[in-house]
Short mmCIF file of C-alpha atoms in Angstrom, two decimals:
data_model
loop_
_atom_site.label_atom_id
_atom_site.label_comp_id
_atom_site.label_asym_id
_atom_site.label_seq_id
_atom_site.Cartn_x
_atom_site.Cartn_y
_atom_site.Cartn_z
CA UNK A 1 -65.29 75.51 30.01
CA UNK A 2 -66.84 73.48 27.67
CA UNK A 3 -64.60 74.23 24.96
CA UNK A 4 -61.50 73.93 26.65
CA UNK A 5 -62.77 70.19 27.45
CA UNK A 6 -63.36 69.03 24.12
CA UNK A 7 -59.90 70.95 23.15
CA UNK A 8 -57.92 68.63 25.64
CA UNK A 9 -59.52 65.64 24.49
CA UNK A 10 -59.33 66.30 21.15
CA UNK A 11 -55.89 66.55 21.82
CA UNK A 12 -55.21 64.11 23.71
CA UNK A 13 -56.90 61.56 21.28
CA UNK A 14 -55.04 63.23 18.05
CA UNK A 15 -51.65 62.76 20.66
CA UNK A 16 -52.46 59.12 21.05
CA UNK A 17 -53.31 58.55 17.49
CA UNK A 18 -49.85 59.97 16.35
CA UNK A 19 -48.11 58.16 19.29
CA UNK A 20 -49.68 54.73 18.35
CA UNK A 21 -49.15 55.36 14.65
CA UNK A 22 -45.54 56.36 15.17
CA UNK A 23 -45.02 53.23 17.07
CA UNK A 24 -46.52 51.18 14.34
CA UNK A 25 -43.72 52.37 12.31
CA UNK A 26 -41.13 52.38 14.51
CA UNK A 27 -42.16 48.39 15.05
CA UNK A 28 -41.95 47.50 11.96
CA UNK A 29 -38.91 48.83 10.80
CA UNK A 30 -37.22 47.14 13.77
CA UNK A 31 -38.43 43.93 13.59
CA UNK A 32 -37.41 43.72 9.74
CA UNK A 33 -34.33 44.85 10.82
CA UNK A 34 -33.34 42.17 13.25
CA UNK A 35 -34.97 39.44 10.73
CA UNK A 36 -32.14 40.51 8.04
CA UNK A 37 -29.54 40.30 10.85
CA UNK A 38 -30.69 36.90 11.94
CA UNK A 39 -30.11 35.75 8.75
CA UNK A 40 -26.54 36.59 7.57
CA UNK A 41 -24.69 36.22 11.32
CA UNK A 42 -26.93 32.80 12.06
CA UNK A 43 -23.97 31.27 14.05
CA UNK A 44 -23.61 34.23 16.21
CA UNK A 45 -26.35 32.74 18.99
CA UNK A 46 -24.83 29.74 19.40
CA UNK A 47 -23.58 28.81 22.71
CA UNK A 48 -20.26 26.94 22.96
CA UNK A 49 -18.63 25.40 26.15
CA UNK A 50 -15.22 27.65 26.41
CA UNK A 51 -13.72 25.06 28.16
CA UNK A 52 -12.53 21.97 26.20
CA UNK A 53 -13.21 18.86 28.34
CA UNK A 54 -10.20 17.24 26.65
CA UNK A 55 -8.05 19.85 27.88
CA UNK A 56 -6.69 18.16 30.60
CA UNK A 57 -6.04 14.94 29.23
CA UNK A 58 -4.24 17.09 26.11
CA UNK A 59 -1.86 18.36 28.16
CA UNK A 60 0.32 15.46 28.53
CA UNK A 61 -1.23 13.56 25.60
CA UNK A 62 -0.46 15.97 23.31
CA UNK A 63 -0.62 14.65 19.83
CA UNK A 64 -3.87 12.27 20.47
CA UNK A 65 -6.76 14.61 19.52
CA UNK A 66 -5.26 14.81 16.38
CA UNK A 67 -3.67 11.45 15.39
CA UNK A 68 -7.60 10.26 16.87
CA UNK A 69 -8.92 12.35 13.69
CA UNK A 70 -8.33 9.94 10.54
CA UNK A 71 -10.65 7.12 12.45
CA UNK A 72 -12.79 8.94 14.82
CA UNK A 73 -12.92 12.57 13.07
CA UNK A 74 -15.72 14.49 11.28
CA UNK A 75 -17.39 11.58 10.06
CA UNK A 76 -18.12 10.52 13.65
CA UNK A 77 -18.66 13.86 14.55
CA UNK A 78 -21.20 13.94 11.97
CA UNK A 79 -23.12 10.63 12.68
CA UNK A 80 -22.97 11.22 16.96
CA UNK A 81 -24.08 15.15 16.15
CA UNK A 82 -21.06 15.93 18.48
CA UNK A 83 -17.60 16.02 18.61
CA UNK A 84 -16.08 12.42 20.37
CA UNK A 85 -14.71 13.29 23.57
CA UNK A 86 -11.41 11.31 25.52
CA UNK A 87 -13.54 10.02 28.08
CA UNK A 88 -15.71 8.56 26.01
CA UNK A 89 -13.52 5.49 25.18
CA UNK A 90 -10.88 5.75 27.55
CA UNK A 91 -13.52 5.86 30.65
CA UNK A 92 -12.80 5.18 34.12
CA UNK A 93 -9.57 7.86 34.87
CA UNK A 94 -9.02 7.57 38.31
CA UNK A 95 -8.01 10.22 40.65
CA UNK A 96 -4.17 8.78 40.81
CA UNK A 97 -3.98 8.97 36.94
CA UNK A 98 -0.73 10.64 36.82
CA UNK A 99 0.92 8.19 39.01
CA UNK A 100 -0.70 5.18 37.83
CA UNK A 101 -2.79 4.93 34.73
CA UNK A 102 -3.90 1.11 35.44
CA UNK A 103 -7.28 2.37 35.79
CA UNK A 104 -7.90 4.00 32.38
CA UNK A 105 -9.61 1.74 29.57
CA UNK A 106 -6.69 1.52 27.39
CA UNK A 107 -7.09 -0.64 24.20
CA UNK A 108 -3.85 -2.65 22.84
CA UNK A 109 -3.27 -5.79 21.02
CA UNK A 110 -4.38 -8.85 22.53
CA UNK A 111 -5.18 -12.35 21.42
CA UNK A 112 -7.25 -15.51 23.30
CA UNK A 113 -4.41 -17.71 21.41
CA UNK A 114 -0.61 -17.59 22.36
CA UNK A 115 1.44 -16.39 19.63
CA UNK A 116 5.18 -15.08 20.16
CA UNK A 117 4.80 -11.42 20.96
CA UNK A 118 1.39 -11.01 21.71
CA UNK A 119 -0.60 -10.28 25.33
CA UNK A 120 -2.67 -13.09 25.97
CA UNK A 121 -6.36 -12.65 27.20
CA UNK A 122 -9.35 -14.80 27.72
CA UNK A 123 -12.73 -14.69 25.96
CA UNK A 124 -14.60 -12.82 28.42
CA UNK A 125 -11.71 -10.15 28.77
CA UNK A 126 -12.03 -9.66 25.17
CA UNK A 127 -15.20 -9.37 24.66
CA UNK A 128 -15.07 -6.64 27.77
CA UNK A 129 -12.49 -4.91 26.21
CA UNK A 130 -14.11 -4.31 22.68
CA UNK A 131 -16.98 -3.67 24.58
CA UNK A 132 -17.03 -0.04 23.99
CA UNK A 133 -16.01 -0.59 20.08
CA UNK A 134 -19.14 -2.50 19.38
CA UNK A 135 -21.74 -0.15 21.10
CA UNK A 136 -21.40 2.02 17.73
CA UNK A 137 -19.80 -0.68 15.49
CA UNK A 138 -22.36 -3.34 16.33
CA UNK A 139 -22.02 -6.82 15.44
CA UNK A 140 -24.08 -6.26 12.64
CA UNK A 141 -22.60 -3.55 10.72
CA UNK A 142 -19.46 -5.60 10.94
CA UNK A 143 -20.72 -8.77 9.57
CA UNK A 144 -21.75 -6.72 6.48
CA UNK A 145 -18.10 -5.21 6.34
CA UNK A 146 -16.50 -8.57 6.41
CA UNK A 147 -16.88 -11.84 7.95
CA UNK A 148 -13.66 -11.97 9.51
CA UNK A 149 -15.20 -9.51 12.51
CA UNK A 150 -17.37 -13.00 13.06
CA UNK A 151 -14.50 -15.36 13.72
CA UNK A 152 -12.53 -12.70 16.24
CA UNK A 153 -15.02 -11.68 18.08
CA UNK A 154 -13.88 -13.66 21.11
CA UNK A 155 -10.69 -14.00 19.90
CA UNK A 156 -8.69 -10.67 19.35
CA UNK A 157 -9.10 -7.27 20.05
CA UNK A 158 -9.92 -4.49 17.58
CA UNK A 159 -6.76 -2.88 18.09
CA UNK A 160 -4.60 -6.34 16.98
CA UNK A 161 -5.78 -5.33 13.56
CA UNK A 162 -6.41 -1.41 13.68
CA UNK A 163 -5.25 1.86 14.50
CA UNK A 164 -7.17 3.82 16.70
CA UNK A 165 -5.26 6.82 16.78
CA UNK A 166 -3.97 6.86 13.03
CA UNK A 167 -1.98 9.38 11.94
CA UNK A 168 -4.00 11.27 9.58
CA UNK A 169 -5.43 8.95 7.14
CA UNK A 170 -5.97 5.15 8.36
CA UNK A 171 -3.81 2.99 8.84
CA UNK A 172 -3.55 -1.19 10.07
CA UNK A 173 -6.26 -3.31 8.00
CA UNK A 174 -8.05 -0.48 6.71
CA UNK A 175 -5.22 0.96 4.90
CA UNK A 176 -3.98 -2.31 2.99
CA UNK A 177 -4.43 -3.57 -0.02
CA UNK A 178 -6.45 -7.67 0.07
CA UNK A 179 -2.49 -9.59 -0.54
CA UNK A 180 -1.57 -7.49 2.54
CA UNK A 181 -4.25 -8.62 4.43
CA UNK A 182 -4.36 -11.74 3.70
CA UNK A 183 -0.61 -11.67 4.79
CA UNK A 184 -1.84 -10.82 8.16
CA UNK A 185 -3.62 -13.70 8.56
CA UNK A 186 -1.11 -15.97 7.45
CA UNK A 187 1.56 -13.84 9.73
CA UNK A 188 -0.66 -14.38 13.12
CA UNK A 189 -2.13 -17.64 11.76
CA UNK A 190 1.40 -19.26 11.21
CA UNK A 191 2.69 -17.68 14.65
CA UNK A 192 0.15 -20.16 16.22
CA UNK A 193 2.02 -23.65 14.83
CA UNK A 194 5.41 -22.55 15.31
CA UNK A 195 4.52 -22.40 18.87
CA UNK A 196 2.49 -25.41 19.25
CA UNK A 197 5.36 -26.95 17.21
CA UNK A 198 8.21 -25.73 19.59
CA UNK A 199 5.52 -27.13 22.70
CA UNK A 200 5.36 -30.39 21.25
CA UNK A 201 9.48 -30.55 20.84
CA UNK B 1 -7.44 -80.55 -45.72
CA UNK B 2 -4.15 -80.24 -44.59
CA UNK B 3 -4.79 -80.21 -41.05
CA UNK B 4 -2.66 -82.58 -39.01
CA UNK B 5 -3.56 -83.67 -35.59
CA UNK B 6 0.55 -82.23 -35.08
CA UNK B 7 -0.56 -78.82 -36.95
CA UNK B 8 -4.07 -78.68 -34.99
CA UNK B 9 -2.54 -78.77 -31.66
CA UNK B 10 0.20 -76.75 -32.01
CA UNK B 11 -2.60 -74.02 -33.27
CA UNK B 12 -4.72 -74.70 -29.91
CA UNK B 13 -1.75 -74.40 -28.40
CA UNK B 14 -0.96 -70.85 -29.56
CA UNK B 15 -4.36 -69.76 -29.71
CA UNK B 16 -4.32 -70.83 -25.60
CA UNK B 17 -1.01 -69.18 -24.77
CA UNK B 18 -1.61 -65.89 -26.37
CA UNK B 19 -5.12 -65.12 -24.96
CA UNK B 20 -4.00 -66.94 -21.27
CA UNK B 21 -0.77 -64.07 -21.62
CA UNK B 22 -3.02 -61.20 -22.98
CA UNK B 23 -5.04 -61.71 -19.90
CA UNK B 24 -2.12 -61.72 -17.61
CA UNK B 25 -0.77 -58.98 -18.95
CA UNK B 26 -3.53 -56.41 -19.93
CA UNK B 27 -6.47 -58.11 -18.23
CA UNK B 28 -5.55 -55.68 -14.47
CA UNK B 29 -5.13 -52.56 -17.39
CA UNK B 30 -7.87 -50.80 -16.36
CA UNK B 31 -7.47 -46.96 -15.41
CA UNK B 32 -7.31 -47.34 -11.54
CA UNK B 33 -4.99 -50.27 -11.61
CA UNK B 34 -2.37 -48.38 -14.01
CA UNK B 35 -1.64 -46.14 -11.52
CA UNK B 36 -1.73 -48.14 -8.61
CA UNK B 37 0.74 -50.08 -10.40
CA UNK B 38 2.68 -46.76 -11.65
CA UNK B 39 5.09 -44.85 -9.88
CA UNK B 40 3.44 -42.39 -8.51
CA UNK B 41 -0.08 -41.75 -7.72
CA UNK B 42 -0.22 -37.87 -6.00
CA UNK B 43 -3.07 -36.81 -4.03
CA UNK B 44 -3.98 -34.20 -1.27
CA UNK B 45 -5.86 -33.95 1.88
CA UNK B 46 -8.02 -31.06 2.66
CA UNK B 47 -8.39 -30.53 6.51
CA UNK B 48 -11.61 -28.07 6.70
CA UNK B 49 -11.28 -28.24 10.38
CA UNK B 50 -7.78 -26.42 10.12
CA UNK B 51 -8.82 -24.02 6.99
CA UNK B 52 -9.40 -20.42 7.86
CA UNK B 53 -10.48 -18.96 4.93
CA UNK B 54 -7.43 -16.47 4.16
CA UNK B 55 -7.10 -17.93 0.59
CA UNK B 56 -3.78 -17.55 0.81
CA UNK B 57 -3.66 -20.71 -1.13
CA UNK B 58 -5.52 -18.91 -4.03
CA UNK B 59 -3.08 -15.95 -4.35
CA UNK B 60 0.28 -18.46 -4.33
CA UNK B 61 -1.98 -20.91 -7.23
CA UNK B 62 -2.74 -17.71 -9.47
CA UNK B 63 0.94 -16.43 -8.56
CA UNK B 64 2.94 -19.32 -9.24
CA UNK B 65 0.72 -21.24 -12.28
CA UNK B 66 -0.19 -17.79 -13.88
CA UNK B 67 -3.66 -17.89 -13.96
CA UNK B 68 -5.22 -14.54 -14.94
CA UNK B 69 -8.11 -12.77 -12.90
CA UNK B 70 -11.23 -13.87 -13.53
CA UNK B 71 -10.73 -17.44 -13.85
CA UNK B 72 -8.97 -19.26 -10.96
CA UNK B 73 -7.76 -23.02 -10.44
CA UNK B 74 -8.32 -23.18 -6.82
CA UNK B 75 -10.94 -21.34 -4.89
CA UNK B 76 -11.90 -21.34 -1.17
CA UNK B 77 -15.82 -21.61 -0.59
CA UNK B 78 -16.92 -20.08 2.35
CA UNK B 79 -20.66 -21.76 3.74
CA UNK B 80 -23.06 -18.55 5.08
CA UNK B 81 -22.72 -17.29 8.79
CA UNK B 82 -23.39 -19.88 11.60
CA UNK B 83 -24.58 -18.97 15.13
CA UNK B 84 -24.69 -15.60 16.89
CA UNK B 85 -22.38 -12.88 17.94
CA UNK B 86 -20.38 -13.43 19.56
CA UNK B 87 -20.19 -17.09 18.65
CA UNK B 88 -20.35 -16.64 14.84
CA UNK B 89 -18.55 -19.50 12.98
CA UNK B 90 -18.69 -20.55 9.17
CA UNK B 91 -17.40 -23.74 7.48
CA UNK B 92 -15.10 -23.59 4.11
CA UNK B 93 -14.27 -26.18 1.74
CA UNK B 94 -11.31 -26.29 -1.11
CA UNK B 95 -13.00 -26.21 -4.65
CA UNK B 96 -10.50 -27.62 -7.41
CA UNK B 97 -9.41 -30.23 -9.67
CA UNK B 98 -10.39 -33.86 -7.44
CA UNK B 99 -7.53 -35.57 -9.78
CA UNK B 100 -10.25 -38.35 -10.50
CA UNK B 101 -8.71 -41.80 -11.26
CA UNK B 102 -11.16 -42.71 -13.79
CA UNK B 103 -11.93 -38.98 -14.93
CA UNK B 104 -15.11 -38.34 -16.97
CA UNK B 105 -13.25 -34.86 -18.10
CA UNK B 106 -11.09 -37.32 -19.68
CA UNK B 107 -13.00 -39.71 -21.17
CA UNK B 108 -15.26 -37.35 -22.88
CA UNK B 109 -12.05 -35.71 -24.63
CA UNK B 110 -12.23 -35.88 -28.52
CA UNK B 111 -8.82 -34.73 -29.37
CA UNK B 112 -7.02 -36.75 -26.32
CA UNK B 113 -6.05 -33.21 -24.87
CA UNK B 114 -7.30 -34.09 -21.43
CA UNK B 115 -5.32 -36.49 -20.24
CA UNK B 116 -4.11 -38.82 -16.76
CA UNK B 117 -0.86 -38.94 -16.63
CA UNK B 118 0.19 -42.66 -15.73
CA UNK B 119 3.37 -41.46 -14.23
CA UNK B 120 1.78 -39.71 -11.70
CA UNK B 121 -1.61 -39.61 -11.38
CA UNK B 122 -2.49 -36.14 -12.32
CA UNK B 123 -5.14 -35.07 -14.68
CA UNK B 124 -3.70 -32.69 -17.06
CA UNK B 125 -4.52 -30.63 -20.41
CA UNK B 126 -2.02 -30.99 -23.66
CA UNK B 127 -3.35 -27.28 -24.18
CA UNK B 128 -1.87 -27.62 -27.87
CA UNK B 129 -3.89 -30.00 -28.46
CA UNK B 130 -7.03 -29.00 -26.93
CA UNK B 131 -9.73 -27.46 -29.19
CA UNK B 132 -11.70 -25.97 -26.92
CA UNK B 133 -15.48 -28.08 -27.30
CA UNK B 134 -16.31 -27.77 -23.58
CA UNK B 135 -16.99 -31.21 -23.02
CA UNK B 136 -14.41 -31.56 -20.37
CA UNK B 137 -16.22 -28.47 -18.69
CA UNK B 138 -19.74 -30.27 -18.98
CA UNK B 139 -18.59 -33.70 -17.50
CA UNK B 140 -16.84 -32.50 -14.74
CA UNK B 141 -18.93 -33.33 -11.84
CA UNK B 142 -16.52 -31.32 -10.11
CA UNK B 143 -16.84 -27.85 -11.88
CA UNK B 144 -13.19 -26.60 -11.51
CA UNK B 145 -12.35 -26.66 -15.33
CA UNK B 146 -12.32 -23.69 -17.39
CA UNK B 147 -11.25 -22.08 -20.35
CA UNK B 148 -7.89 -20.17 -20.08
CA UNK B 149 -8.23 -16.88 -21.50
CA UNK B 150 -4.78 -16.64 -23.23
CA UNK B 151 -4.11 -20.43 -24.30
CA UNK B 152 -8.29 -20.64 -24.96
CA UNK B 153 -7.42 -24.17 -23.74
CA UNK B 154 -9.28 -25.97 -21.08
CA UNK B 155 -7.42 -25.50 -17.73
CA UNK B 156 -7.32 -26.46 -14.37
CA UNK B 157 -4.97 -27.23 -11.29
CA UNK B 158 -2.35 -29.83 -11.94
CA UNK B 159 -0.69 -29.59 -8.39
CA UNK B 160 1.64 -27.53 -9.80
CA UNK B 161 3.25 -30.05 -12.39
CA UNK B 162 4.96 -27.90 -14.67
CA UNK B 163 6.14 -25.07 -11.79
CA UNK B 164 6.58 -26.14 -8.41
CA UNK B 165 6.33 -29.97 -8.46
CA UNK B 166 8.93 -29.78 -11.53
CA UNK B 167 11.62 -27.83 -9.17
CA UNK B 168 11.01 -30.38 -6.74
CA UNK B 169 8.53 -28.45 -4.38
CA UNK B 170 5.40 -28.86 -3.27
CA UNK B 171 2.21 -27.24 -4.74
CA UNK B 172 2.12 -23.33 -4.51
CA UNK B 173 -0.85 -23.90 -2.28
CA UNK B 174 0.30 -26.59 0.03
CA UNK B 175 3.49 -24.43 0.72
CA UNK B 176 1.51 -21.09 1.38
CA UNK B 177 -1.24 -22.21 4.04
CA UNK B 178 -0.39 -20.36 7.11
CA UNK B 179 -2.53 -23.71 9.43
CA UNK B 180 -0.81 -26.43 7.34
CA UNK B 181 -4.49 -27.33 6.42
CA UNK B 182 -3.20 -29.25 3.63
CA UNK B 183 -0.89 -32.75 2.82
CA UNK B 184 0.00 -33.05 -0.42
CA UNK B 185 1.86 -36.87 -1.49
CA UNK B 186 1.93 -39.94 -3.21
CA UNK B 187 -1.09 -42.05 -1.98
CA UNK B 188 1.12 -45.60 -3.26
CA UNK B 189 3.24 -45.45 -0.75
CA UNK B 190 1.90 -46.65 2.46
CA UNK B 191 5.06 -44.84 4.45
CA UNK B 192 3.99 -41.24 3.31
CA UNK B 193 2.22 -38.28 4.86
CA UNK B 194 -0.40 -38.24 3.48
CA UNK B 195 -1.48 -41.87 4.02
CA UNK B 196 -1.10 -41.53 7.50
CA UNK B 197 -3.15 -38.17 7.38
CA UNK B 198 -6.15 -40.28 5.49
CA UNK B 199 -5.70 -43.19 7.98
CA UNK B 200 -5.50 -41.07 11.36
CA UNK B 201 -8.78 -38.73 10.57
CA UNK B 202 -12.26 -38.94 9.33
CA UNK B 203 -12.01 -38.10 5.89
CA UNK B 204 -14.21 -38.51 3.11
CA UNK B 205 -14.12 -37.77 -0.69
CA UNK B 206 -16.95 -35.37 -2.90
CA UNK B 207 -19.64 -37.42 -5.32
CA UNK B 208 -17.68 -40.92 -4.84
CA UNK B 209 -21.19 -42.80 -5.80
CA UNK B 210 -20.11 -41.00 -9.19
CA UNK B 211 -17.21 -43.80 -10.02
CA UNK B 212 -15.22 -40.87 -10.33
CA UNK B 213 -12.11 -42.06 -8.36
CA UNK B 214 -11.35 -38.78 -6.46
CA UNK B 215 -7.83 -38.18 -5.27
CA UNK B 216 -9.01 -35.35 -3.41
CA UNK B 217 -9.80 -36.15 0.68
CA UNK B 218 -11.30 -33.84 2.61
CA UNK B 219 -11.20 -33.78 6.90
CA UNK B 220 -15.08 -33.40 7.58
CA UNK B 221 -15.92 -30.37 9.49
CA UNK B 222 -17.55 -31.03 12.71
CA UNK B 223 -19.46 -27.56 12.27
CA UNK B 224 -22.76 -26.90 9.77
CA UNK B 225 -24.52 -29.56 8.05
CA UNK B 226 -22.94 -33.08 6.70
CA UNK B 227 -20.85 -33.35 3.68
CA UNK B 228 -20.20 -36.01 1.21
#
């Protein structure tokens, strides 16, 4: 009986020993394996959102996520780390939207001085409505750009001057040469006298 | 000795009239009084309370008097920022020619190049005759001359004497400012603009304690430190 004892251990242990050095094998080819797959399909893990939050608003506003890409495109995408959403300037869509869009942060032309064409707001509506602008384009960073930001702060929107939703490249101040800006001073600038003039008749 | 007591007073007698007449006539001669007595003596107000710093003004001077880049007659200094966002203000100030009524660029002029023209007051450059020494640039307390880089002449603004004043306009700059920030006119006549402009305001004229004459006045800006 003795024998057949030691014969069943033996193998049992020379079973294990191939099992555990099979394994050893088997491990490492695998793990190499999925090491060279990691590497040339890197992308293939990441998790996007299928749904596009701008979806809805894209719908109706159909041409906006693009003509939003010359001034708020990859570059911004690239600063933020993410990709600018709708929302994220034009906050505040309320439920009755469709019916009424009074309650959506919209961002047009406006001026603390009356001129002929132009909307007409105060300082503190002004400064509330480039409120969102200057969170990323802070007061500082537009000082160094030009000191005209400094005199308009409280006196005209960003929009008066630029295009937020330029069609492809820039457009509005950016996209001029200095004689054609300076003409837009003199243009708005000018607007102011006639008026005053035409009060004073 | 032929000297008569007839012939001896008749010679006092010149000698009398001629110096008493001299003095009459070319005793007032001095610069200032020429042109007060000329026809015209033009001058310009600068109202740094109306500028906006679009150097608009700049572009029309090169434009109209063509002045190449690089050099410029008229330039628009702009003082650093003042104040905080959003309340961030800044203070500019015309630098050009002051048309000085007893000009030092003038004075200093070998070759009679530089020049005030009695007709109108305006400091000019004969740039044919100019030989380009630099002494003009080196007196002017001012520092608005240079040296042209076509004519190598000595140049500077004229308020537009051989362009727009000669067509019967007013200076390239007066007519471009969008906030009508300057008057441009003849200072000898007490009915014009721009004496009214100088009476009605506070305005005040750069390095007067120089003797300089300037006929450049400037509206003080309320904002940023005092100016003289």
């Amino acid at each position: 009986m003795g024998n057949v004892k030691l014969t069943i251990r033996t193998t049992i242990s020379f079973l294990l020993f191939i099992c555990i050095y099979g394994f050893n094998f088997s491990v490492t080819a695998e793990s190499s394996d999925r090491q060279a797959v990691n590497a040339s399909t890197d992308s293939r893990h990441q998790v996007t959102f299928i749904r596009d939050s701008d979806d809805a608003c894209t719908q109706c506003h159909k041409d906006s996520k693009e003509t939003r890409q010359g001034t708020h495109g990859e570059k911004t995408a690239l600063k933020l780390g993410r990709d600018l959403k709708c929302v994220e300037c034009h906050n505040t869509v309320g439920p009755n939207h469709r019916e009424n869009a009074s309650q959506v942060t919209k961002y047009s032309a406006a001026q603390s001085q009356i001129g002929t064409h132009k909307t007409l707001l105060d300082f503190d509506a002004i400064l509330k409505a480039t409120d969102n602008c200057t969170e990323c384009h802070t007061p500082e960073r537009l000082q160094e750009k030009t000191w005209v930001h400094d005199v308009h702060a409280k006196k005209a929107t960003c929009s008066s001057c630029h295009v937020i939703h330029a069609d492809g490249e820039k457009e509005g101040m950016q996209a001029l040469e200095r004689k054609a800006q300076i003409a837009q001073c003199v243009d708005c600038h000018k607007d102011f006298n006639l008026n005053q003039e035409g009060k004073g008749d | 000795m032929a000297c008569s007591r007839r012939n001896l007073l008749l010679g006092a007698g010149a000698v009398i009239f001629t110096t008493g007449v001299s003095k009459v006539a070319f005793g007032k001669k001095s610069l200032v009084a020429t042109q007060e007595d000329g026809d015209k003596r033009y001058g310009m107000v600068f109202d740094e309370t109306a500028c906006i710093g679009c150097t608009a003004c700049t572009d029309a001077c090169r434009e109209t008097n063509n002045v190449p880049e690089g050099v410029s007659r008229l330039t628009i200094e702009r003082s650093a920022p003042m104040g905080e966002y959003p309340d961030v203000d800044y203070t500019f100030t015309r630098v050009s020619c002051q048309h000085c009524d007893n000009a030092p660029c003038v004075t200093v002029c070998p070759t009679g190049a530089s020049y005030v023209d009695l007709k109108t007051g305006i400091v000019d450059v004969h740039s044919d005759k100019c030989v380009g020494c630099g002494y003009c640039l080196a007196a002017c307390p001012y520092k608005v001359r240079f040296f042209h880089p076509e004519t190598k002449s000595a140049d500077k603004c004229n308020f537009c004497r051989d362009t727009n004043l000669k067509a019967g306009k007013l200076p390239a700059c007066v007519e471009s400012c969008p906030t009508k920030a300057l008057t441009f006119g003849d200072l000898n006549d007490p009915t014009s603009e721009i004496n009214k402009v100088i009476a009605s305001n506070a305005v005040y004229r750069s390095k007067v304690e120089l003797g300089t004459e300037p006929k450049l006045y400037k509206v003080a800006d309320t904002k940023g430190e005092i100016k003289r």
